Each structure stands twice: as structure tokens, then as C-alpha cells.
Coordinates of C-alpha atoms in Angstrom, one line a residue:
X13 CA 51.7 39.6 7.1
X14 CA 52.2 40.6 10.7
X15 CA 51.3 38.0 13.3
X16 CA 49.2 39.5 16.1
X17 CA 48.8 36.3 18.1
X18 CA 50.3 32.8 18.0
X19 CA 50.2 29.6 20.1
X20 CA 53.6 28.0 20.5
X21 CA 54.8 25.4 23.0
X22 CA 51.9 25.9 25.4
X23 CA 52.3 29.7 25.4
X24 CA 50.2 32.4 23.7
X25 CA 52.5 35.0 22.1
X26 CA 50.7 38.3 21.8
X27 CA 52.1 41.3 19.9
X28 CA 51.8 44.3 22.2
X29 CA 50.1 46.7 19.8
X30 CA 50.1 49.4 22.4
X31 CA 53.8 49.9 21.8
X32 CA 53.6 50.0 18.0
X33 CA 55.2 51.4 15.8
X34 CA 57.9 52.5 18.2
X35 CA 58.7 49.0 19.5
X36 CA 57.8 45.5 18.3
X37 CA 57.4 43.4 21.4
X38 CA 55.7 40.0 21.9
X39 CA 54.3 39.2 25.3
X40 CA 54.3 35.6 26.6
X41 CA 50.9 34.8 28.1
X42 CA 51.3 31.8 30.3
X43 CA 47.7 31.8 31.7
X44 CA 44.2 32.9 30.7
X45 CA 44.3 35.9 33.1
X46 CA 47.2 37.4 31.1
X47 CA 45.2 36.8 27.9
X48 CA 42.3 38.7 29.4
X49 CA 44.5 41.5 30.5
X50 CA 46.0 41.7 27.0
X51 CA 42.5 42.1 25.5
X52 CA 41.4 44.7 28.1
X53 CA 44.6 46.7 27.8
X54 CA 44.7 46.6 24.0
X55 CA 47.8 44.6 23.7
X56 CA 45.6 42.8 21.2
X57 CA 42.5 44.4 19.6
X58 CA 40.2 44.0 16.6
X59 CA 37.1 41.9 16.7
X60 CA 38.5 38.8 14.9
X61 CA 41.8 38.9 16.8
X62 CA 40.3 39.1 20.2
X63 CA 38.0 36.2 19.3
X64 CA 41.0 34.1 18.5
X65 CA 42.7 35.3 21.7
X66 CA 39.6 34.2 23.7
X67 CA 39.7 30.7 22.2
X68 CA 43.4 30.5 23.0
X69 CA 42.8 31.9 26.5
X70 CA 40.2 29.1 27.2
X71 CA 42.6 26.5 25.9
X72 CA 45.4 27.9 28.1
X73 CA 43.2 28.0 31.2
X74 CA 41.9 24.4 30.6
X75 CA 45.4 23.0 30.9
X76 CA 45.5 23.9 34.6
X77 CA 42.2 22.2 35.5
X78 CA 42.8 19.2 37.7
X79 CA 39.9 16.8 37.2
X80 CA 39.1 13.7 35.2
X81 CA 35.4 14.2 35.3
X82 CA 33.7 16.1 32.4
X83 CA 31.1 17.8 34.7
X84 CA 33.8 19.3 36.9
X85 CA 35.9 20.2 33.9
X86 CA 33.1 22.1 32.1
X87 CA 32.2 23.8 35.4
X88 CA 35.8 25.0 35.8
X89 CA 35.8 26.3 32.2
X90 CA 32.9 28.7 33.0
X91 CA 34.7 31.3 35.1
X92 CA 37.5 31.4 32.4
X93 CA 34.9 32.1 29.8
X94 CA 33.3 34.8 31.9
X95 CA 36.6 36.5 32.6
X96 CA 37.3 36.8 28.9
X97 CA 33.7 37.8 28.0
X98 CA 34.0 40.8 30.5
X99 CA 37.0 42.3 28.7
X100 CA 35.4 44.0 25.7
X101 CA 31.6 44.1 25.5
X102 CA 31.1 45.6 22.0
X103 CA 32.9 43.1 19.8
X104 CA 30.8 40.0 19.3
X105 CA 33.7 37.7 18.4
X106 CA 34.6 36.9 22.0
X107 CA 31.1 35.6 22.6
X108 CA 31.2 33.7 19.3
X109 CA 34.4 32.0 20.2
X110 CA 33.2 31.1 23.7
X111 CA 30.0 29.6 22.4
X112 CA 31.9 27.7 19.7
X113 CA 34.3 26.2 22.3
X114 CA 31.4 25.3 24.6
X115 CA 29.5 23.5 21.8
X116 CA 32.6 21.6 20.9
X117 CA 33.2 20.4 24.5
X118 CA 29.6 19.2 24.8
X119 CA 29.8 17.4 21.5
X120 CA 32.9 15.6 22.8
X121 CA 31.9 15.1 26.4
X122 CA 32.4 11.4 26.3
X123 CA 36.1 11.8 25.5
X124 CA 38.7 11.8 28.3
X125 CA 39.4 15.2 29.9
X126 CA 43.0 15.1 29.0
X127 CA 42.0 14.6 25.3
X128 CA 39.6 17.5 25.6
X129 CA 42.4 19.8 26.7
X130 CA 44.3 19.0 23.5
X131 CA 41.1 19.4 21.5
X132 CA 40.8 23.0 22.8
X133 CA 44.3 23.8 21.7
X134 CA 43.6 22.3 18.2
X135 CA 40.3 24.3 18.0
X136 CA 42.0 27.6 18.9
X137 CA 44.6 27.0 16.2
X138 CA 41.8 26.1 13.7
X139 CA 40.0 29.3 14.5
X140 CA 43.2 31.2 13.7
X141 CA 43.8 29.4 10.4
X142 CA 40.1 29.8 9.4
X143 CA 40.2 33.5 10.1
X144 CA 43.2 34.0 7.7
X145 CA 41.3 32.2 4.9
X146 CA 38.1 34.2 5.7
X147 CA 40.1 37.4 5.4
X148 CA 41.6 36.4 2.0
X149 CA 38.1 35.6 0.8
X150 CA 36.9 39.1 1.9
X151 CA 39.8 40.5 0.1
X152 CA 38.9 38.8 -3.2
X153 CA 35.3 39.9 -3.0
X154 CA 36.2 43.4 -1.9
X155 CA 38.8 44.0 -4.5
X156 CA 36.1 43.8 -7.2
X157 CA 34.9 47.2 -6.0
X158 CA 38.3 48.8 -6.2
X159 CA 39.2 50.2 -9.6
X160 CA 42.7 50.9 -11.0
X161 CA 43.7 54.4 -9.9
X162 CA 41.3 54.5 -6.9
X163 CA 42.0 56.2 -3.6
X164 CA 40.6 54.3 -0.6
X165 CA 40.0 55.8 2.8
X166 CA 40.0 53.6 5.9
X167 CA 39.5 54.3 9.6
X168 CA 41.0 52.7 12.7
X169 CA 42.8 49.4 12.0
X170 CA 41.2 46.4 10.4
X171 CA 44.4 44.8 9.0
X172 CA 46.4 41.7 9.9
X173 CA 47.0 43.2 13.4
X174 CA 43.2 43.1 14.1
X175 CA 42.7 39.6 12.8
X176 CA 44.4 36.2 12.5
X177 CA 46.2 37.7 9.5
X178 CA 45.7 39.6 6.2
X179 CA 43.0 41.8 7.7
X180 CA 39.4 42.6 6.8
X181 CA 39.2 46.2 5.6
X182 CA 42.8 46.1 4.3
X183 CA 42.4 42.7 2.6
X184 CA 40.7 44.2 -0.6
X185 CA 43.5 46.7 -0.8
X186 CA 46.2 43.9 -0.7
X187 CA 44.3 41.8 -3.3
X188 CA 43.8 44.9 -5.5
X189 CA 47.5 45.6 -5.3
X190 CA 48.4 42.0 -6.2
X191 CA 46.0 42.3 -9.2
X192 CA 48.2 45.1 -10.5
X193 CA 45.8 47.9 -9.7
X194 CA 47.5 51.2 -8.9
X195 CA 45.8 52.3 -5.7
X196 CA 46.4 54.8 -2.9
X197 CA 45.1 54.5 0.7
X198 CA 44.3 57.4 3.0
X199 CA 44.4 56.4 6.7
X200 CA 42.6 58.4 9.4
X201 CA 44.7 58.8 12.5
X202 CA 41.8 57.5 14.6
X203 CA 41.8 59.3 17.9
X204 CA 42.1 58.8 20.8
X205 CA 44.4 55.7 20.6
X206 CA 45.7 56.5 17.1
X207 CA 45.2 53.0 15.7
X208 CA 45.2 54.5 12.2
X209 CA 48.4 56.4 12.7
X210 CA 50.3 53.8 14.8
X211 CA 49.0 50.6 13.2
X212 CA 47.3 50.9 9.8
X213 CA 49.9 53.3 8.4
X214 CA 52.7 51.1 9.7
X215 CA 51.2 47.9 8.5
X216 CA 50.4 49.2 5.0
X217 CA 53.9 50.6 4.7
X218 CA 55.2 47.1 5.6
X219 CA 53.1 45.7 2.8
X220 CA 54.3 48.2 0.3
X221 CA 51.0 50.0 -0.1
X222 CA 51.0 53.7 -0.9
X223 CA 49.5 55.2 2.2
X224 CA 48.9 58.7 3.4
X225 CA 48.0 59.6 7.0
X226 CA 45.5 62.3 7.8
X227 CA 43.9 63.8 10.9
X228 CA 40.3 62.5 11.4
X229 CA 38.9 65.9 10.7
X230 CA 40.5 66.1 7.2
X231 CA 38.4 63.4 5.6
X232 CA 35.5 65.8 4.8
X233 CA 37.6 68.3 2.8
X234 CA 39.3 65.5 0.8
X235 CA 35.8 64.2 -0.1
X236 CA 34.8 67.7 -1.0
X237 CA 37.8 67.9 -3.3
X238 CA 36.9 64.6 -4.9
X239 CA 40.1 63.0 -3.7
X240 CA 38.4 59.9 -2.2
X241 CA 36.8 57.3 -4.4
X242 CA 35.5 54.8 -1.7
X243 CA 35.7 54.1 2.0
X244 CA 36.3 50.6 3.5
X245 CA 36.2 50.1 7.2
X246 CA 36.0 47.1 9.5
X247 CA 33.4 46.3 12.2
X248 CA 33.3 45.0 15.8
X249 CA 29.6 44.0 15.6
X250 CA 27.0 44.2 12.9
X251 CA 23.3 43.8 13.7
X252 CA 20.8 41.7 11.6
X253 CA 19.5 44.8 9.9
X254 CA 22.9 45.9 8.8
X255 CA 23.6 48.6 11.4
X256 CA 27.4 48.6 12.1
X257 CA 29.3 49.2 15.3
X258 CA 32.9 50.3 14.6
X259 CA 35.6 52.5 16.1
X260 CA 34.3 56.0 17.1
X261 CA 34.4 58.3 14.1
X262 CA 33.0 55.7 11.6
X263 CA 29.5 57.1 11.7
X264 CA 30.6 60.7 10.7
X265 CA 32.5 59.2 7.8
X266 CA 29.5 57.3 6.6
X267 CA 27.4 60.5 6.7
X268 CA 30.0 62.4 4.8
X269 CA 30.1 59.6 2.2
X270 CA 26.3 59.9 1.8
X271 CA 26.6 63.6 1.2
X272 CA 29.4 63.3 -1.3
X273 CA 27.9 60.2 -3.1
X274 CA 31.0 58.0 -2.2
X275 CA 30.5 54.3 -1.6
X276 CA 30.9 53.2 2.0
X277 CA 31.8 49.6 2.4
X278 CA 32.1 47.5 5.6
X279 CA 34.3 44.4 5.7
X280 CA 32.7 42.0 8.1
X281 CA 33.4 38.3 8.6
X282 CA 30.2 36.4 9.3
X283 CA 31.4 35.7 12.8
X284 CA 31.1 39.5 13.6
X285 CA 27.5 39.7 12.5
X286 CA 25.2 39.3 15.5
X287 CA 22.0 37.7 14.1
X288 CA 20.5 37.7 17.6
X289 CA 19.9 41.4 17.6
X290 CA 17.6 43.3 15.3
X291 CA 19.4 46.7 15.2
X292 CA 22.4 48.6 16.4
X293 CA 20.4 50.1 19.3
X294 CA 21.0 46.8 21.1
X295 CA 24.8 46.8 20.7
X296 CA 26.5 47.6 24.0
X297 CA 28.9 50.5 23.5
X298 CA 32.1 50.5 25.5
X299 CA 33.3 53.6 27.3
X300 CA 37.0 53.6 28.3
X301 CA 39.1 55.4 30.8
X302 CA 39.9 59.2 30.4
X303 CA 43.7 58.7 30.2
X304 CA 43.4 57.5 26.6
X305 CA 42.1 61.0 25.7
X306 CA 44.2 63.1 28.1
X307 CA 47.5 61.3 27.4
X308 CA 49.4 59.8 24.5
X309 CA 50.9 56.4 25.0
X310 CA 49.4 56.6 28.5
X311 CA 52.5 58.7 29.3
X312 CA 52.4 62.2 27.8
X313 CA 49.7 64.5 29.1
X314 CA 48.0 66.7 26.4
X315 CA 45.0 68.0 28.3
X316 CA 44.5 70.0 31.5
X317 CA 44.7 67.9 34.7
X318 CA 41.2 67.2 36.1
X319 CA 39.3 68.0 32.9
X320 CA 36.2 65.9 32.4
X321 CA 36.3 63.3 29.6
X322 CA 33.9 61.3 27.6
X323 CA 35.8 58.4 25.9
X324 CA 33.1 56.5 23.9
X325 CA 35.1 53.8 22.1
X326 CA 32.6 52.9 19.3
X327 CA 29.7 54.4 17.4
X328 CA 26.9 52.8 15.4
X329 CA 26.4 53.6 11.7
X330 CA 22.8 53.1 10.6
X331 CA 22.4 50.7 7.7
X332 CA 21.0 53.4 5.4
X333 CA 24.5 54.8 5.2
X334 CA 26.2 51.5 4.3
X335 CA 26.6 50.7 0.6
X336 CA 27.5 47.1 1.1
X337 CA 28.8 44.7 3.7
X338 CA 31.7 42.6 2.3
X339 CA 31.9 39.1 3.9
X340 CA 33.7 35.9 3.0
X341 CA 30.6 34.9 1.1
X342 CA 30.5 38.0 -1.0
X343 CA 29.2 41.6 -0.8
X344 CA 25.6 42.2 0.2
X345 CA 23.3 45.1 0.8
X346 CA 22.6 45.7 4.5
X347 CA 18.9 44.7 3.9
X348 CA 20.0 41.3 2.6
X349 CA 22.3 40.4 5.6
X350 CA 19.4 38.9 7.5
X351 CA 18.9 36.3 4.8
X352 CA 22.5 34.9 4.9
X353 CA 21.8 32.4 7.7
X354 CA 18.8 30.8 6.0
X355 CA 19.5 27.3 4.8
X356 CA 17.8 27.9 1.5
X357 CA 19.2 31.4 0.9
X358 CA 20.2 32.0 -2.7
X359 CA 23.5 33.7 -1.9
X360 CA 24.5 34.1 -5.5
X361 CA 21.3 36.1 -6.2
X362 CA 21.8 38.3 -3.2
X363 CA 25.4 39.2 -3.9
X364 CA 26.1 42.8 -4.9
X365 CA 28.2 43.0 -8.0
X366 CA 30.8 45.7 -8.8
X367 CA 29.0 46.9 -12.0
X368 CA 27.0 49.2 -9.6
X369 CA 30.1 51.5 -9.6
X370 CA 31.0 53.5 -12.7
X371 CA 34.4 53.4 -14.3
X372 CA 37.2 55.5 -12.8
X373 CA 37.4 58.8 -14.6
X374 CA 40.8 59.4 -16.3
X375 CA 42.6 62.5 -15.2

């Protein structure tokens, strides 16, 4: 398991994923502004991971607040939260982490400010530890849908680099491997920042998973040739109706799966499901700078100077293309996602079981 982020001795250590796989470098973030810069510049990326980073950034910034009064302390926390919230608008996990931290502070407002500073550090570490356990649970539920001999296609990076550890979309692959299933993984390169080529392929090779890298435009022909058995991707935000926002290129994959009758699964921790919005139309979609498209590694130009660029970072896959959303509570049809937060929800009855897939044909 690769550690994307860690709190140690009052410093946030962040793996600079923009340099992978050429160089493995950890950046020491000594204040919340550096954490925010790391999120914005993709030193760290992936919805769960940047949620963890946000919690650590708030804890880091809180240490420098000079007051003994709670009212002044919580007021000083606000611009720190706003700075972090402004970094990546599509992923809901930053907002989730910020709201969790604020609720915790208000619940403990009668405690001394110096104690609250320590509480924030402890909470950030707890969020990290919880995320790892959530990912393992996603892996256990998701592995039920992977048969011995399957070839799984994934897009972008939703592995340990994108989370606290173990990954979301990659977790079922790791569990399936540990169960003794013989599986292969196909990784899309994921233009323009090549997270699939630089991160997923590297990470799965480190884990001993049989992985093959393809260009994004190759997925269709492999499905046509019946060389793909299922697709598992991650998500940056899922709406209450099951619409899924993920890295650009996910929506075309889902459409291809529908055409070729291939299951399309989304690995989504409950923290990435935004129950406050009814559909994906309400998800803000980030557009990033042109240099990610015109250059590789922000250094080597591959396009004519001055060419106009549209660099839409995410797309929304309508729920009708999603076979199931795999969470730490189980796998569910998109139409059942809205029921998960109800106190009296019968989660066991709502779970989608793996018998809906036929047996892997022997070749």
C-alpha cells in the first residue's frame, strides 16, 4: 500500500503524484496554504485523499491561531476552510471533511482552545484511518462481482494514491487477488494528466496485479472483441439519484458498456455521495488550465503554440448506465442510493448480490 498522505511530528507529508512514476518525492507541508496548493496542483488527488488532506490542512492551520477564546478561534478557522474548499470544486469530500471538522469543534466548544487544536489533529488522523477501513470494506463487497479469470477495466486512478490507502476501484481487485482469483486489469491511460498510465499502472504493478495499459480510445475495440468482463471506476461525487461525476472519459466508457452488455460498477464511499443534490446536473464541473493538454509533465509541448483548448476535468455518467454503486455498506442499484441515509432503511434487502452475473465462460 502506497501512502499518499501522512501526519508526522506536526507536518503533513504529501506524496507528489505529479512526478510519478519517474520520481517518488514527499513534500513537507508546514502550513495549510501548502496543503491547499498541493490539492490544487495535483500533488495529491482523488476524492477521499483530498478530503483527508483538507482535514489535515485545517488541523495544521489551527496550530498557528493565537487566541484562547472559542469565538475567535472558530472565526479564524473559517478562512482556512474557505481556502481549502476553493481548490477542487467537483469532489464533495473536501466539503464533507470541512463540515465534519466544524461540527466537531462546535460539539466541543467548552473545551480549552489548546485542547481543540489537539482534537483537530486526532480527528484528521481518525479520518485517514477510517478511510482505509472503508476502502477494505468496498473491496470485500466489490470482489463478490469479480469471477476467477475476469478481465477488469478501470479508468483514471482510484487506488491507494487517491485515498487514505487500499483504494476504492482497485480495492475489489486486490481482494479478488487475495482470494486466489486469477484476474487481469486493463488500465486506461486517462488523458490529459495520464493518471492511469502514471499512477494506476505503477500502483498495480507494485501490488503484483497483472495490468495492461491501453490508450483511452482502445477500450471500445476490446469490448467489441469480448476481452473486457466488467468495468470498475471511482467517483468524485455521486448525486442522490445515482448520477456519477468522475474523471473525463468515464461517461463514454459507461455508454460502451451499455452497448456491449458489460457491467459498469462505481466504487463510492458514502462520504463521496452528495445527498443534498438530486441529480448530476447540479454537480459543478471543474475546467483546468490548457497546459495539461498542450504539455506532458507541464514541460514537453505536444500541441501547436496558441491553440485553443477545452480541458474539462470531469464528466457525469447518468445513473441509467450504472450497474451498481459499491460502497462500504454493500453494492446497490443507483435507484436505491437515496434510501441509504434513512434511519429505518433495510440495507440488507437493498443490497445487490453477485448472482446477477452469470458464470465466467471457460475458454
